[in-house]
Coordinates of N, CA and C in Angstrom, one line a residue:
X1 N 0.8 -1.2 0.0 CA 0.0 0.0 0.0 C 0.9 1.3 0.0
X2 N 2.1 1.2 0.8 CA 2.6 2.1 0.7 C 3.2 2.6 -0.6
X3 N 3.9 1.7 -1.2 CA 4.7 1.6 -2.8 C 3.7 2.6 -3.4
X4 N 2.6 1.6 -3.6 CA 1.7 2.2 -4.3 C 0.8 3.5 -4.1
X5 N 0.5 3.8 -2.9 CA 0.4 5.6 -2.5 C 1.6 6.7 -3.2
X6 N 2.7 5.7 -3.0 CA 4.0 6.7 -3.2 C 4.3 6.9 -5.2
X7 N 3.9 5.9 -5.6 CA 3.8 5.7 -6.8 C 3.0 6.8 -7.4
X8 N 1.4 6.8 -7.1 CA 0.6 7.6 -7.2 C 0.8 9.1 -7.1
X9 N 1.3 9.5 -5.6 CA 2.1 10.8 -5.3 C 2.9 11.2 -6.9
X10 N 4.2 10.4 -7.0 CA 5.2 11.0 -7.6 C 4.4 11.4 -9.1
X11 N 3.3 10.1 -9.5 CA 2.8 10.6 -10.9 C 1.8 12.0 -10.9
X12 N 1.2 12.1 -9.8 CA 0.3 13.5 -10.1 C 1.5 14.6 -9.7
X13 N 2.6 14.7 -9.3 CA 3.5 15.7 -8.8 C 4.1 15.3 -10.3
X14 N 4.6 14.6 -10.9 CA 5.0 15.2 -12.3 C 4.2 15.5 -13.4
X15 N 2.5 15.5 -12.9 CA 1.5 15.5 -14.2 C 1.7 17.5 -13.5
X16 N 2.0 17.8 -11.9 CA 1.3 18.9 -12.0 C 2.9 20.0 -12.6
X17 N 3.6 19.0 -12.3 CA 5.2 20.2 -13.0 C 4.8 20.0 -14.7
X18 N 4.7 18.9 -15.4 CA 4.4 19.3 -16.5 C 3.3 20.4 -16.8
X19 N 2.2 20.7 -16.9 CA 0.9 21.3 -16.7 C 0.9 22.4 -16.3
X20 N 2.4 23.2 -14.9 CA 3.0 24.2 -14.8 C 3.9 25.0 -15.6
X21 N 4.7 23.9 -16.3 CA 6.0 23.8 -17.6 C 4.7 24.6 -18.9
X22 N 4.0 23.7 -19.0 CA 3.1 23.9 -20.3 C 2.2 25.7 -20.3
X23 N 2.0 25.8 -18.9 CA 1.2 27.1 -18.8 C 1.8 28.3 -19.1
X24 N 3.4 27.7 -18.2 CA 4.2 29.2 -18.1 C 5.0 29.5 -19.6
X25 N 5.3 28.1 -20.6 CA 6.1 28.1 -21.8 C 4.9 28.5 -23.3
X26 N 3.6 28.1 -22.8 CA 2.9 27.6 -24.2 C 1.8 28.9 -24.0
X27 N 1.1 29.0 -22.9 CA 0.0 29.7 -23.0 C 0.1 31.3 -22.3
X28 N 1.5 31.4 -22.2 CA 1.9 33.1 -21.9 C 3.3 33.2 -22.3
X29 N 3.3 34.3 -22.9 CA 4.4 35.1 -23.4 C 5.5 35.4 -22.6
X30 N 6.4 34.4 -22.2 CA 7.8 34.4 -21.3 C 8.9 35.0 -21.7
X31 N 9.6 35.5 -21.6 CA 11.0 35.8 -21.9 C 11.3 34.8 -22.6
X32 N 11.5 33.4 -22.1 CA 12.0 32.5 -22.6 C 11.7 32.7 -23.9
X33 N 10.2 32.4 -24.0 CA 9.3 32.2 -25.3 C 10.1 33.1 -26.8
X34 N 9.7 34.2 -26.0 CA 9.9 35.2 -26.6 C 11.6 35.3 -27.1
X35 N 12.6 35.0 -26.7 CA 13.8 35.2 -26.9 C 14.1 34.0 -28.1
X36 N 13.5 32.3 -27.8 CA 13.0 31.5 -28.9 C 12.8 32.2 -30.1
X37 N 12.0 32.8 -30.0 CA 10.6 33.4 -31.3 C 11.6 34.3 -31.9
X38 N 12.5 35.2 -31.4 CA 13.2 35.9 -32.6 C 14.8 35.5 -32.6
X39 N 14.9 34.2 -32.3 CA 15.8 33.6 -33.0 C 15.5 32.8 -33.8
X40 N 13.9 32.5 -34.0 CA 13.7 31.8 -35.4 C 13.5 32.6 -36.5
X41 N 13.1 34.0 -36.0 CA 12.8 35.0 -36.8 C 14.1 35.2 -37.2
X42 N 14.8 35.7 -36.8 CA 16.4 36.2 -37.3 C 16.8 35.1 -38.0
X43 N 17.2 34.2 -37.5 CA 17.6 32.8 -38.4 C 16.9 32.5 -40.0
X44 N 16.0 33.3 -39.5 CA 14.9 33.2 -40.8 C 15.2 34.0 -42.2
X45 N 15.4 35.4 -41.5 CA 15.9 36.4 -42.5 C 17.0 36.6 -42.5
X46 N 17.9 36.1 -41.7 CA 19.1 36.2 -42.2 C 20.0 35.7 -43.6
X47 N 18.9 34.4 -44.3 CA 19.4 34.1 -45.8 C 18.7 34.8 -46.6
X48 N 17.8 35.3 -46.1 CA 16.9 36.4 -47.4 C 18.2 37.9 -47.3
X49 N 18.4 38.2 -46.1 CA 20.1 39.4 -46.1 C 20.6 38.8 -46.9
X50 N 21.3 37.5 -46.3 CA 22.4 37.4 -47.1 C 22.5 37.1 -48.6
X51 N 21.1 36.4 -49.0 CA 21.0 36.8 -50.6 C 20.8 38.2 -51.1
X52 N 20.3 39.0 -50.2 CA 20.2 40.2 -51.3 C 21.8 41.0 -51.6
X53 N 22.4 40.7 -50.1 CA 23.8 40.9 -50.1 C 24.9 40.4 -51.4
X54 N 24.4 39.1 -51.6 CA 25.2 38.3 -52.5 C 24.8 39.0 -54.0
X55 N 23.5 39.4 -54.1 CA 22.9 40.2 -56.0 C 23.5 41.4 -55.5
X56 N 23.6 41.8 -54.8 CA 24.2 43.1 -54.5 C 25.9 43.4 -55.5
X57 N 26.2 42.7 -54.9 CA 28.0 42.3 -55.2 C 28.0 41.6 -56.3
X58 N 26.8 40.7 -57.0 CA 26.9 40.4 -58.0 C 26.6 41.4 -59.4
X59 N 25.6 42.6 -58.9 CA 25.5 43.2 -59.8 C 26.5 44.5 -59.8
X60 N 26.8 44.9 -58.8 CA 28.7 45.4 -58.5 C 29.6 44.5 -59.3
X61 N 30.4 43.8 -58.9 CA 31.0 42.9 -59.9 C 30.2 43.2 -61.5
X62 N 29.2 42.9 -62.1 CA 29.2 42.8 -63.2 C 29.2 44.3 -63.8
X63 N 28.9 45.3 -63.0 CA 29.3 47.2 -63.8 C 30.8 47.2 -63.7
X64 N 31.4 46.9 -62.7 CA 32.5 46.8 -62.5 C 33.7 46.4 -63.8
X65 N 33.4 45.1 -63.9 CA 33.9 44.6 -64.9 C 33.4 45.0 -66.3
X66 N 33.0 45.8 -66.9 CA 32.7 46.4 -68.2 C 33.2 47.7 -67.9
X67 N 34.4 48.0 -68.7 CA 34.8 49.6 -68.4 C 34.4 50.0 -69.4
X68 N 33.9 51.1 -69.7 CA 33.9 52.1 -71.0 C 35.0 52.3 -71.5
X69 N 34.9 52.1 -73.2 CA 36.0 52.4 -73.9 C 36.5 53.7 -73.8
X70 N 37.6 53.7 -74.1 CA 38.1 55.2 -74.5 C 37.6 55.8 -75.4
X71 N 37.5 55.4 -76.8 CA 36.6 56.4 -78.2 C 35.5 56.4 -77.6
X72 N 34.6 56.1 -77.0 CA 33.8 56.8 -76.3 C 33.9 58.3 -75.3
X73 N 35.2 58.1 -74.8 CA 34.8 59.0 -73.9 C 36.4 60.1 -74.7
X74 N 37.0 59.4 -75.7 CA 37.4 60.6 -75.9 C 37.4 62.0 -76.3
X75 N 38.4 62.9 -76.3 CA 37.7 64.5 -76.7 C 35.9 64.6 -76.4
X76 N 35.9 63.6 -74.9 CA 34.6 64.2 -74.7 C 34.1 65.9 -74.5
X77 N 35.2 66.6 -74.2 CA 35.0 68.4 -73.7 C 34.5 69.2 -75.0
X78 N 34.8 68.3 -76.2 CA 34.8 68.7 -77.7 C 33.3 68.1 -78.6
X79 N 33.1 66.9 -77.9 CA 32.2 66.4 -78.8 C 30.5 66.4 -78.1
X80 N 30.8 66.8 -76.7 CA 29.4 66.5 -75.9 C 28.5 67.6 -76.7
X81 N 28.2 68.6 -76.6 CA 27.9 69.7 -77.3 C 27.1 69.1 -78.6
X82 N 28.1 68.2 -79.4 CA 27.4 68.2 -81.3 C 26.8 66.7 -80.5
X83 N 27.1 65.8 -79.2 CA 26.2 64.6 -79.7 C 24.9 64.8 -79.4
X84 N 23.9 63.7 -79.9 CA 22.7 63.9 -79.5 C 22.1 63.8 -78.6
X85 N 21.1 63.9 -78.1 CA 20.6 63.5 -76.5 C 20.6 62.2 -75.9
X86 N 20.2 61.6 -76.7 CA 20.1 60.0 -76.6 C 21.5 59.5 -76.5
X87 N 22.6 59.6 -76.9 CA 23.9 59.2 -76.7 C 24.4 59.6 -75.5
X88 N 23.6 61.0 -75.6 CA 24.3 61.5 -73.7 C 24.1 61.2 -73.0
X89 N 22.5 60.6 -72.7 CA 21.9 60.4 -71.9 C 22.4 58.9 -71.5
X90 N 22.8 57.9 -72.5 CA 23.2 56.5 -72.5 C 24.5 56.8 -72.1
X91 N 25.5 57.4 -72.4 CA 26.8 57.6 -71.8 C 26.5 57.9 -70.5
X92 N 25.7 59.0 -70.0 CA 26.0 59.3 -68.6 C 25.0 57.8 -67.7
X93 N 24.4 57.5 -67.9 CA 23.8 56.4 -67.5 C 25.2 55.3 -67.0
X94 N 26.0 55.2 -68.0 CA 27.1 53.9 -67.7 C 27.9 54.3 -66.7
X95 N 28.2 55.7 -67.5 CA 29.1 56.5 -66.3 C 28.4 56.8 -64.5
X96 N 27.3 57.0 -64.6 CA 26.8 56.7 -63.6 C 26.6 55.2 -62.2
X97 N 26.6 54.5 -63.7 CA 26.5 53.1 -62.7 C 27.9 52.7 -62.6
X98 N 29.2 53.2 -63.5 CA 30.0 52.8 -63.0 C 31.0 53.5 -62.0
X99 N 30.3 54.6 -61.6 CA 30.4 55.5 -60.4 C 30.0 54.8 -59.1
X100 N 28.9 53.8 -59.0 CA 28.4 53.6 -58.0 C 29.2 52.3 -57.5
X101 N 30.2 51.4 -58.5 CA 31.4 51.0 -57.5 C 32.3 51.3 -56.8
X102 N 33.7 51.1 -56.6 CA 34.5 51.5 -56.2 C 35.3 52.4 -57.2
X103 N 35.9 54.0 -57.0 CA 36.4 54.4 -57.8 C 37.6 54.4 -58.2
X104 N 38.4 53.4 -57.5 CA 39.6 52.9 -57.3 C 39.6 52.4 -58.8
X105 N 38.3 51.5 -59.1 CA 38.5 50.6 -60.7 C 38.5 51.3 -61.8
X106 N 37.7 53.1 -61.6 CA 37.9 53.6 -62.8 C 38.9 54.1 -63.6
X107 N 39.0 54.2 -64.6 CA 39.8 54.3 -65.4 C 40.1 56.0 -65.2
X108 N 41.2 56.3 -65.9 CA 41.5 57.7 -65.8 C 40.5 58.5 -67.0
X109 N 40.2 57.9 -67.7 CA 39.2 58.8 -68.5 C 37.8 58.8 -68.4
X110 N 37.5 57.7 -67.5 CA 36.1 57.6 -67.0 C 36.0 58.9 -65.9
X111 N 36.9 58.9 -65.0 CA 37.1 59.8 -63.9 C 37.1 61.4 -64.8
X112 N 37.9 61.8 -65.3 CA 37.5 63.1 -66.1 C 36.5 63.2 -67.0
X113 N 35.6 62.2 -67.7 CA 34.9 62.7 -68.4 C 33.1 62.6 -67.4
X114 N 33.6 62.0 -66.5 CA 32.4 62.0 -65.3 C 32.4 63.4 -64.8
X115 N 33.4 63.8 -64.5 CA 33.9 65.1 -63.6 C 33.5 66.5 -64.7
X116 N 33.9 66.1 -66.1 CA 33.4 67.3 -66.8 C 32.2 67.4 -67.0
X117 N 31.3 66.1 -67.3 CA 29.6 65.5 -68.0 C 29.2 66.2 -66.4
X118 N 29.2 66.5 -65.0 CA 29.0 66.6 -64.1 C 29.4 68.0 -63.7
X119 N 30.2 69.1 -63.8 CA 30.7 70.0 -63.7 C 31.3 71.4 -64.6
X120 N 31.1 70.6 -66.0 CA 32.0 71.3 -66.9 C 31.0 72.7 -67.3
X121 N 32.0 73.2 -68.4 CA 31.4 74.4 -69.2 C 30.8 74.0 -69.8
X122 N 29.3 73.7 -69.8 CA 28.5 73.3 -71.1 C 27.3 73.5 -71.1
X123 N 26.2 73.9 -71.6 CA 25.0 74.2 -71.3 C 24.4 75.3 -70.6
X124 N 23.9 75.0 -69.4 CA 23.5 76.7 -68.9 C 25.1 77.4 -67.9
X125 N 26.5 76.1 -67.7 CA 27.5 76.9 -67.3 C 28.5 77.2 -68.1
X126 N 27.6 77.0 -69.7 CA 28.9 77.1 -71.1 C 29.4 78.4 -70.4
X127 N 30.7 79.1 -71.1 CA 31.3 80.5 -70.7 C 30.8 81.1 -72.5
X128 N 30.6 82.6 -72.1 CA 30.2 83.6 -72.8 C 31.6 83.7 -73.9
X129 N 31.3 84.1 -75.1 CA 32.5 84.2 -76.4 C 33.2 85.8 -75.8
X130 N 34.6 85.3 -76.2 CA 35.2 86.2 -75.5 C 34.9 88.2 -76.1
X131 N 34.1 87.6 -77.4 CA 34.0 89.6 -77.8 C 32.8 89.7 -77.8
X132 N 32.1 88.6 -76.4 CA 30.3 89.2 -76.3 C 29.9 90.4 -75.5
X133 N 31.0 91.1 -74.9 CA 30.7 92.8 -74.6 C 31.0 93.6 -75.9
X134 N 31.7 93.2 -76.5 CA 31.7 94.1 -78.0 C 30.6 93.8 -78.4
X135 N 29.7 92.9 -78.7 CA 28.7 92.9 -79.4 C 27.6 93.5 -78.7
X136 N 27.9 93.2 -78.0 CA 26.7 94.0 -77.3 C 26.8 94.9 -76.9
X137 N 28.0 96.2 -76.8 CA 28.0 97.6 -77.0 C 27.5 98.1 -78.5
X138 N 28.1 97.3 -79.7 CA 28.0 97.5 -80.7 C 26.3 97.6 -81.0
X139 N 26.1 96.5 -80.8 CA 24.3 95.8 -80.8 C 23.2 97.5 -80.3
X140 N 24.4 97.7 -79.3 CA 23.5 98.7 -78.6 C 23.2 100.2 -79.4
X141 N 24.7 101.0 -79.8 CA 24.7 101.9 -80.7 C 23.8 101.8 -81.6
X142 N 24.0 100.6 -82.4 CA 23.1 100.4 -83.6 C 21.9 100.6 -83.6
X143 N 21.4 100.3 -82.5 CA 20.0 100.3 -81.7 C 19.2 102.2 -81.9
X144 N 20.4 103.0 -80.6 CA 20.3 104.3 -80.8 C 20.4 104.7 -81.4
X145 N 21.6 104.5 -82.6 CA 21.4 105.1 -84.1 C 20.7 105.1 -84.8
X146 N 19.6 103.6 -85.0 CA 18.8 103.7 -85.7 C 17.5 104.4 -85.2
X147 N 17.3 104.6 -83.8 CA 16.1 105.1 -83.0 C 16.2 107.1 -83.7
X148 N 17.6 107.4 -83.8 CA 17.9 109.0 -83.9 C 17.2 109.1 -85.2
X149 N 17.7 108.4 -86.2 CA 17.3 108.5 -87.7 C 15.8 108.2 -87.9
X150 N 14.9 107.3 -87.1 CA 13.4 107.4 -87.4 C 13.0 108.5 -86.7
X151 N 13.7 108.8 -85.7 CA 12.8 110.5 -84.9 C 13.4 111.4 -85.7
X152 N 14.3 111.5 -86.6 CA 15.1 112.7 -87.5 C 13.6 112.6 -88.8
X153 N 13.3 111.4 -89.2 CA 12.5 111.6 -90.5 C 10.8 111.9 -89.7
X154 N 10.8 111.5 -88.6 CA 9.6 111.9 -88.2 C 9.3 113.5 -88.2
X155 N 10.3 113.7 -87.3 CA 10.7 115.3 -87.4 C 10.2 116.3 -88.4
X156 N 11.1 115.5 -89.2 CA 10.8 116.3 -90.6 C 9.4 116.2 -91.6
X157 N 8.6 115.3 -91.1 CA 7.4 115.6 -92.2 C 6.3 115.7 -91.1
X158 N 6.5 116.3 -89.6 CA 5.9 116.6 -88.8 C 5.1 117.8 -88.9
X159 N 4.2 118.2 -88.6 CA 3.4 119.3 -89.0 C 4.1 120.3 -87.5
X160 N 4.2 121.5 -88.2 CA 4.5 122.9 -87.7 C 4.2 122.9 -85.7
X161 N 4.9 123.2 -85.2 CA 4.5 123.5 -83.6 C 3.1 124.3 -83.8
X162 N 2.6 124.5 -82.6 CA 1.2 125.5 -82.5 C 1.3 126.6 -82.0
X163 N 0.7 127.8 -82.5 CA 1.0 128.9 -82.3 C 1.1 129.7 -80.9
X164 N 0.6 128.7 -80.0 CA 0.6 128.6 -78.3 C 2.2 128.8 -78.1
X165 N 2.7 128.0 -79.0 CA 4.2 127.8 -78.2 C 5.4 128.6 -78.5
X166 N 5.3 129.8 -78.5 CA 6.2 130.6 -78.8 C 6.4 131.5 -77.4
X167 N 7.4 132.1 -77.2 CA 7.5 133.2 -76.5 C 6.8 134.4 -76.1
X168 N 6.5 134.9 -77.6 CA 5.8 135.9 -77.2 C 3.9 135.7 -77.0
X169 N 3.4 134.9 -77.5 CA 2.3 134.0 -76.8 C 2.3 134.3 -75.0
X170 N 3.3 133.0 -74.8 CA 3.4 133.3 -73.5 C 3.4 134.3 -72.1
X171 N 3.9 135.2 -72.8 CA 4.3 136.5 -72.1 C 3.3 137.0 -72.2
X172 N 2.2 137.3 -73.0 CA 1.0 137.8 -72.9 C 0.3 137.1 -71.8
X173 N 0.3 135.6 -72.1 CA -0.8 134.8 -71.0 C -0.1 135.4 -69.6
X174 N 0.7 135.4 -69.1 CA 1.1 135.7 -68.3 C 1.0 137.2 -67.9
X175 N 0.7 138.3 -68.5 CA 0.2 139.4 -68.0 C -1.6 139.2 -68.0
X176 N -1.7 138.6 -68.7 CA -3.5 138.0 -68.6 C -3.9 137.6 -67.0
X177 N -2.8 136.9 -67.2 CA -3.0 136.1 -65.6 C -2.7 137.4 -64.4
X178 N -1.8 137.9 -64.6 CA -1.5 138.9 -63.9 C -2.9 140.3 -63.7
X179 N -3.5 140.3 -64.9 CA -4.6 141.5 -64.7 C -5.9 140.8 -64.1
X180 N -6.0 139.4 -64.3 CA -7.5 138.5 -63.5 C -7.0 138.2 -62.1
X181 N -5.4 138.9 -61.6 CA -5.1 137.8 -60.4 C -5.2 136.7 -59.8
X182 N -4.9 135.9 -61.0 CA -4.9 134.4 -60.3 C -3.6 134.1 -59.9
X183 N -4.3 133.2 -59.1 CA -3.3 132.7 -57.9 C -2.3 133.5 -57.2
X184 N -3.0 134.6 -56.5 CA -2.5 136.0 -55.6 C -1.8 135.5 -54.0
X185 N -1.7 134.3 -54.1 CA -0.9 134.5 -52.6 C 0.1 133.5 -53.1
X186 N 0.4 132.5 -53.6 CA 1.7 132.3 -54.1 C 1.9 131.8 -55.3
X187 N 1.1 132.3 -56.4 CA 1.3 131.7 -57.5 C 1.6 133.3 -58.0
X188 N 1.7 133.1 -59.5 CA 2.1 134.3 -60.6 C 1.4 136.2 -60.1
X189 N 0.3 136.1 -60.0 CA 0.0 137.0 -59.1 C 0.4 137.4 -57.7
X190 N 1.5 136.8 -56.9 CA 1.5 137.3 -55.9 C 2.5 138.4 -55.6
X191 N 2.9 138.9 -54.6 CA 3.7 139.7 -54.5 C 5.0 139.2 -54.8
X192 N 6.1 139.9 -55.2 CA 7.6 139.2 -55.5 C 7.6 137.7 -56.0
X193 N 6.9 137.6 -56.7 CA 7.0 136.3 -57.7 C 8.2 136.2 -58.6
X194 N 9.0 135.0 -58.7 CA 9.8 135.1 -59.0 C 10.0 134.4 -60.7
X195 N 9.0 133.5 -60.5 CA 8.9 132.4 -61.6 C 8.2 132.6 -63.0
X196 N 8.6 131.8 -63.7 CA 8.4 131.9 -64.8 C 7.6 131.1 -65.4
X197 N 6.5 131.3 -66.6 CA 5.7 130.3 -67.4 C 6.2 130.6 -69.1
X198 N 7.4 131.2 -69.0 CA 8.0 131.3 -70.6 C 8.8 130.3 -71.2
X199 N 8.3 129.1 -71.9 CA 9.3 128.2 -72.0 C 9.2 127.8 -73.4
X200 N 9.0 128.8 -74.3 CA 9.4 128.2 -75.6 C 10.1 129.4 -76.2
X201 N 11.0 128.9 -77.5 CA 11.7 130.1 -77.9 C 10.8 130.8 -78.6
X202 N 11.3 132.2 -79.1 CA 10.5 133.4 -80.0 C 10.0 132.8 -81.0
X203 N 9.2 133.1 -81.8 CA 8.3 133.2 -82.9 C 9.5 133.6 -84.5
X204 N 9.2 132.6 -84.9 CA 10.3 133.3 -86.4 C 9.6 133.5 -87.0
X205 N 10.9 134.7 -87.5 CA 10.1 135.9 -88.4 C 9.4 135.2 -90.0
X206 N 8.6 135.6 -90.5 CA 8.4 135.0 -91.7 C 8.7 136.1 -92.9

């Protein structure tokens, strides 16, 4: 009886440690649990890194290993200018991706003709021709000289000034104004006035 009481004991005392094992591991969120769970995770993604790592370097290695020729990129400082868009735009593209390796691999003329396609004199930083202030003083004269010569012919088949605009005209209006007293406290009627409304020359004689 005894054996077998003691038997009984030991099996419900390891049904109740399992059944404590199972509550604290399976049915709540432990440390334990949890430290498990993102080492399967990490382990997980870690070959999906490491492949993208690997096309990484493999698509490095393959720009790498294609250098641009030289007649391509020769007297590029001379030729960019006359090529067409589509050639430029396909050159700088190569030159671009093969920028994005190590620069150690480029070539000496990939490196200058990146550095000019990227920096150089060309397009809105071309430089100005060295006699474009001459032309454009010159541009300018031409300009006023021709402006003098259409007011010279206007001039001349212009109809006669009006008979208002002479001097002696004036000088009358102005005693006119003087006997109606207008404007007696500081205009042309006032005392000691000093000013004048005579501004055209005399009348030619006919």
């Amino acid at each position: 009886m005894l054996l077998r009481s003691a038997a009984v004991i030991r099996r419900s005392s390891t049904h109740h440690q399992t059944t404590s094992f199972l509550r604290r591991h399976v049915h709540s969120p432990t440390a334990a649990t949890t430290t498990t769970y993102l080492k399967l995770s990490s382990s997980h993604s870690q070959p999906q890194h490491h492949h993208h790592q690997q096309q990484q370097q493999r698509r490095n290695a393959s720009v790498t290993a294609h250098a641009i020729s030289n007649p391509r990129l020769a007297n590029i400082e001379k030729r960019w200018e006359q090529m067409p868009p589509q050639e430029q735009a396909e050159l700088w593209m190569d030159l671009r991706d093969r920028m994005r390796a190590d620069w150690h691999e480029l070539t000496w003329m990939e490196k200058k003709a990146g550095y000019w396609i990227a920096f150089g004199p060309h397009g809105p930083r071309a430089r100005p021709p060295k006699d474009q202030n001459w032309r454009i003083f010159w541009a300018t004269m031409a300009a006023v000289g021709l402006a003098g010569v259409i007011f010279a012919i206007i001039r001349q088949f212009a109809n006669p000034p009006p008979r208002t605009m002479t001097r002696e005209w004036q000088e009358k209006t102005n005693e006119y104004l003087k006997e109606q007293k207008v404007e007696p406290i500081s205009g042309i009627s006032s005392e000691g006035y000093k000013g004048t409304m005579v501004q055209s020359p005399p009348a030619k004689k006919q």
